[in-house]
């Protein structure tokens, strides 16, 4: 703990020194608005007399592709206000109005030509509300935070807009309710302002307030909006009750009283927003249902790590940037970007338990834990405090078991409370940021042998910027503690994320009497994201740092942690060319290296990478990368029996993307990995095609195939034999095929039809079995004893091993081969029949058939024979209607 105090004092000293930096020397544009005198009809044509009260703003500057030059088509705007609304008018001049691209898409997709306003109403130089309007009338809105480093597209305010195309280009009118913005109580306000336009056919961006590409920032360089006086405080109050009717159709199971082939249900709930103050909002939901949300993609891993799924539920993704707290750096492997103190998918996940069932008994088991209610208090004050508090309660879930003489119920998930609190403080206009987080999970008694009774985590974080935010120092420190029965804590110690039982781990040991487990971690990162640029806009950026995860760190009750017991070092250096030169529109090249140790001092990993990416003048894109893994030892591959040295390898990837503005666009990518001495082979290829035959219709099809082979070191099982543990390994050949189709059709900007479908198959086949004899041997073949034909036989679905040759099997293990097939799809009709009120018509299908025995046929044939069969298909038909009351 004393070391933590010393680190905090050091960081505060750095912040104090940084305060001596010179004042901001940025030249900011200013626009002066006035109060509305008259009326404005939002029809897309700013012809009302009231608009003449203010001047047109303009003089945009090109940002892309030719930074600093005048845009090819000028843009101008006006801003007025009254007591309730902010009004914006645009003139997007175009000498070739027939060339204006009027593509449509669902909300928040930014299709075709568009214009956008960003408003920093907090005027904290870090946070902005963004409103984008396409020429086709599609609205997009985002909440930008952390000076533009984070964008939340799931923020969906109520606002109004219309567009009109004429002989001189296109025009637009918008009105934004002040209740949808957050601001202080000053009599005369100054807000940050930025307006930008996209000219689709040239892929050109132009800004009102020029922000150099080499700056690496966004909100802190905005221009200013002046003239807002005596705006009343608007307390947002929104109530949105909803009702859902649902029918499930599936194959009837004779004799099973819970599988009659058809189920129906009617549910209702309530969502709401209440402005506690003008800048702090309370969101709440009672009995939420997310049946309209797109299904997760299919994933299967054979390396032991848990799958990470993106959050898709609206309540949890809106404003989630406030609760974001990552324990990561630029570490090797994209999985580590998922280590989070708060992972909202833990709330309402599948129940942890399953009842004890005897032959002849039938079970009705809940698929997900019901969320009784959730509330979220979030916002940012004028004094620079960002506050986020989330509380959620999930229902006690029971499984019902039907047997010959009656029914009984068994607990499969206890009543659980989840809490997250997050706070950050901006100092000196956000150049220094100090924050903290605390999370808690508390469960009622039940399932105590494998669930923690309580779990707590927390941390403090610090950010310091220098020289107009081009240099930075970021750091955080986290802690965790879980409490429970001796069995629950024993399970945690021996779980895949910790593996305290590993024989060659001097830093840890299993204690079967513990009733709590604590750990800590942290990250420190130093880097440069902007600065001086050369003739072609080239700039040099870098980041280096260290991440720690102690052996006892445990976050998975409410967060996400792949593995603990690691010390990771990372360094990245990148050069970027942001102005056109030669045949390139933009280009960049990067260098990375990574090193890793465990807390016992064992060196685990060393790798080096270089990658490059370019966009050509014709808007095609390409990139390639090469990684050399010079050394690797895994503490997890053998599931806790010992550390094992893995072969070094080379990997290479390349991709090509055609011009995405065209009606037909394609993307091809490959990844290849080769282990030394033919120990590992991995070949992945992905092909994607997007077709837009109409402005309102878009069709996407993506196919990916992966082949993965490990010569000898794929874990199979761990078996006790002669007072030792035999770690069985073998050769694996895994083939995976995934096909993803999407269709989006916009009848109007507010009435859309969307389809998503994904058949998936993966098939790992094992042979050449043996056991690990010397896992850290330098020579690959010396690490294993491979069974000869006289030692191993196969019968009745299992392999039997006779090591001593006496004719009697010494131990056995099951055949590990499997063939997993899954099909998931959603068809959703969404109609926003009034702003904020929606009607959904949904058909979703899920099918996970039993294809385990189908190991010999080709992958495509096995996939299509099983994925669309009706044996285990479940069709869900759902109607959801919401109505938003706004005050």
mmCIF file of N, CA and C in Angstrom, residues 7 26 180 348 355 375 380 422 448 465 477 490 497 651 689 714 782:
data_model
loop_
_atom_site.group_PDB
_atom_site.id
_atom_site.type_symbol
_atom_site.label_atom_id
_atom_site.label_comp_id
_atom_site.label_asym_id
_atom_site.label_seq_id
_atom_site.Cartn_x
_atom_site.Cartn_y
_atom_site.Cartn_z
ATOM 1 N N UNK A 7 3.311 6.317 -5.605
ATOM 2 C CA UNK A 7 2.965 6.527 -7.016
ATOM 3 C C UNK A 7 1.988 7.687 -7.152
ATOM 4 N N UNK A 26 -4.225 28.860 -29.252
ATOM 5 C CA UNK A 26 -5.030 28.496 -30.418
ATOM 6 C C UNK A 26 -5.893 29.686 -30.841
ATOM 7 N N UNK A 180 -32.048 18.316 -24.460
ATOM 8 C CA UNK A 180 -31.187 17.209 -24.864
ATOM 9 C C UNK A 180 -29.703 17.531 -24.667
ATOM 10 N N UNK A 348 -27.510 -9.981 -16.285
ATOM 11 C CA UNK A 348 -28.516 -10.623 -17.128
ATOM 12 C C UNK A 348 -27.968 -11.733 -17.993
ATOM 13 N N UNK A 355 -29.677 -27.786 -12.549
ATOM 14 C CA UNK A 355 -30.168 -28.728 -11.528
ATOM 15 C C UNK A 355 -29.636 -30.139 -11.723
ATOM 16 N N UNK A 375 -30.818 1.234 -12.786
ATOM 17 C CA UNK A 375 -30.817 2.695 -12.790
ATOM 18 C C UNK A 375 -29.399 3.184 -13.012
ATOM 19 N N UNK A 380 -22.041 15.311 -16.322
ATOM 20 C CA UNK A 380 -20.826 16.073 -16.057
ATOM 21 C C UNK A 380 -21.212 17.468 -15.609
ATOM 22 N N UNK A 422 -18.374 5.634 -10.767
ATOM 23 C CA UNK A 422 -17.221 6.167 -11.502
ATOM 24 C C UNK A 422 -17.220 7.685 -11.376
ATOM 25 N N UNK A 448 -23.332 -21.551 -3.325
ATOM 26 C CA UNK A 448 -22.137 -21.011 -2.680
ATOM 27 C C UNK A 448 -20.885 -21.820 -2.948
ATOM 28 N N UNK A 465 -1.680 15.820 -19.802
ATOM 29 C CA UNK A 465 -1.321 16.232 -21.151
ATOM 30 C C UNK A 465 -0.355 17.415 -21.097
ATOM 31 N N UNK A 477 -4.345 2.345 -11.274
ATOM 32 C CA UNK A 477 -4.070 1.305 -10.291
ATOM 33 C C UNK A 477 -5.409 0.689 -9.913
ATOM 34 N N UNK A 490 -11.519 -21.770 -3.427
ATOM 35 C CA UNK A 490 -10.644 -22.799 -3.993
ATOM 36 C C UNK A 490 -10.850 -22.908 -5.496
ATOM 37 N N UNK A 497 -8.093 -18.632 -15.114
ATOM 38 C CA UNK A 497 -7.504 -17.288 -15.050
ATOM 39 C C UNK A 497 -6.370 -17.192 -14.029
ATOM 40 N N UNK A 651 4.210 -14.601 -38.439
ATOM 41 C CA UNK A 651 2.850 -14.450 -38.940
ATOM 42 C C UNK A 651 2.789 -13.233 -39.843
ATOM 43 N N UNK A 689 -18.277 -8.661 -49.589
ATOM 44 C CA UNK A 689 -18.823 -7.900 -50.718
ATOM 45 C C UNK A 689 -20.005 -7.083 -50.226
ATOM 46 N N UNK A 714 -1.428 -29.461 -28.452
ATOM 47 C CA UNK A 714 -2.787 -29.039 -28.097
ATOM 48 C C UNK A 714 -3.282 -29.854 -26.900
ATOM 49 N N UNK A 782 11.420 -32.965 -27.635
ATOM 50 C CA UNK A 782 11.791 -33.458 -26.314
ATOM 51 C C UNK A 782 10.753 -33.115 -25.251
#
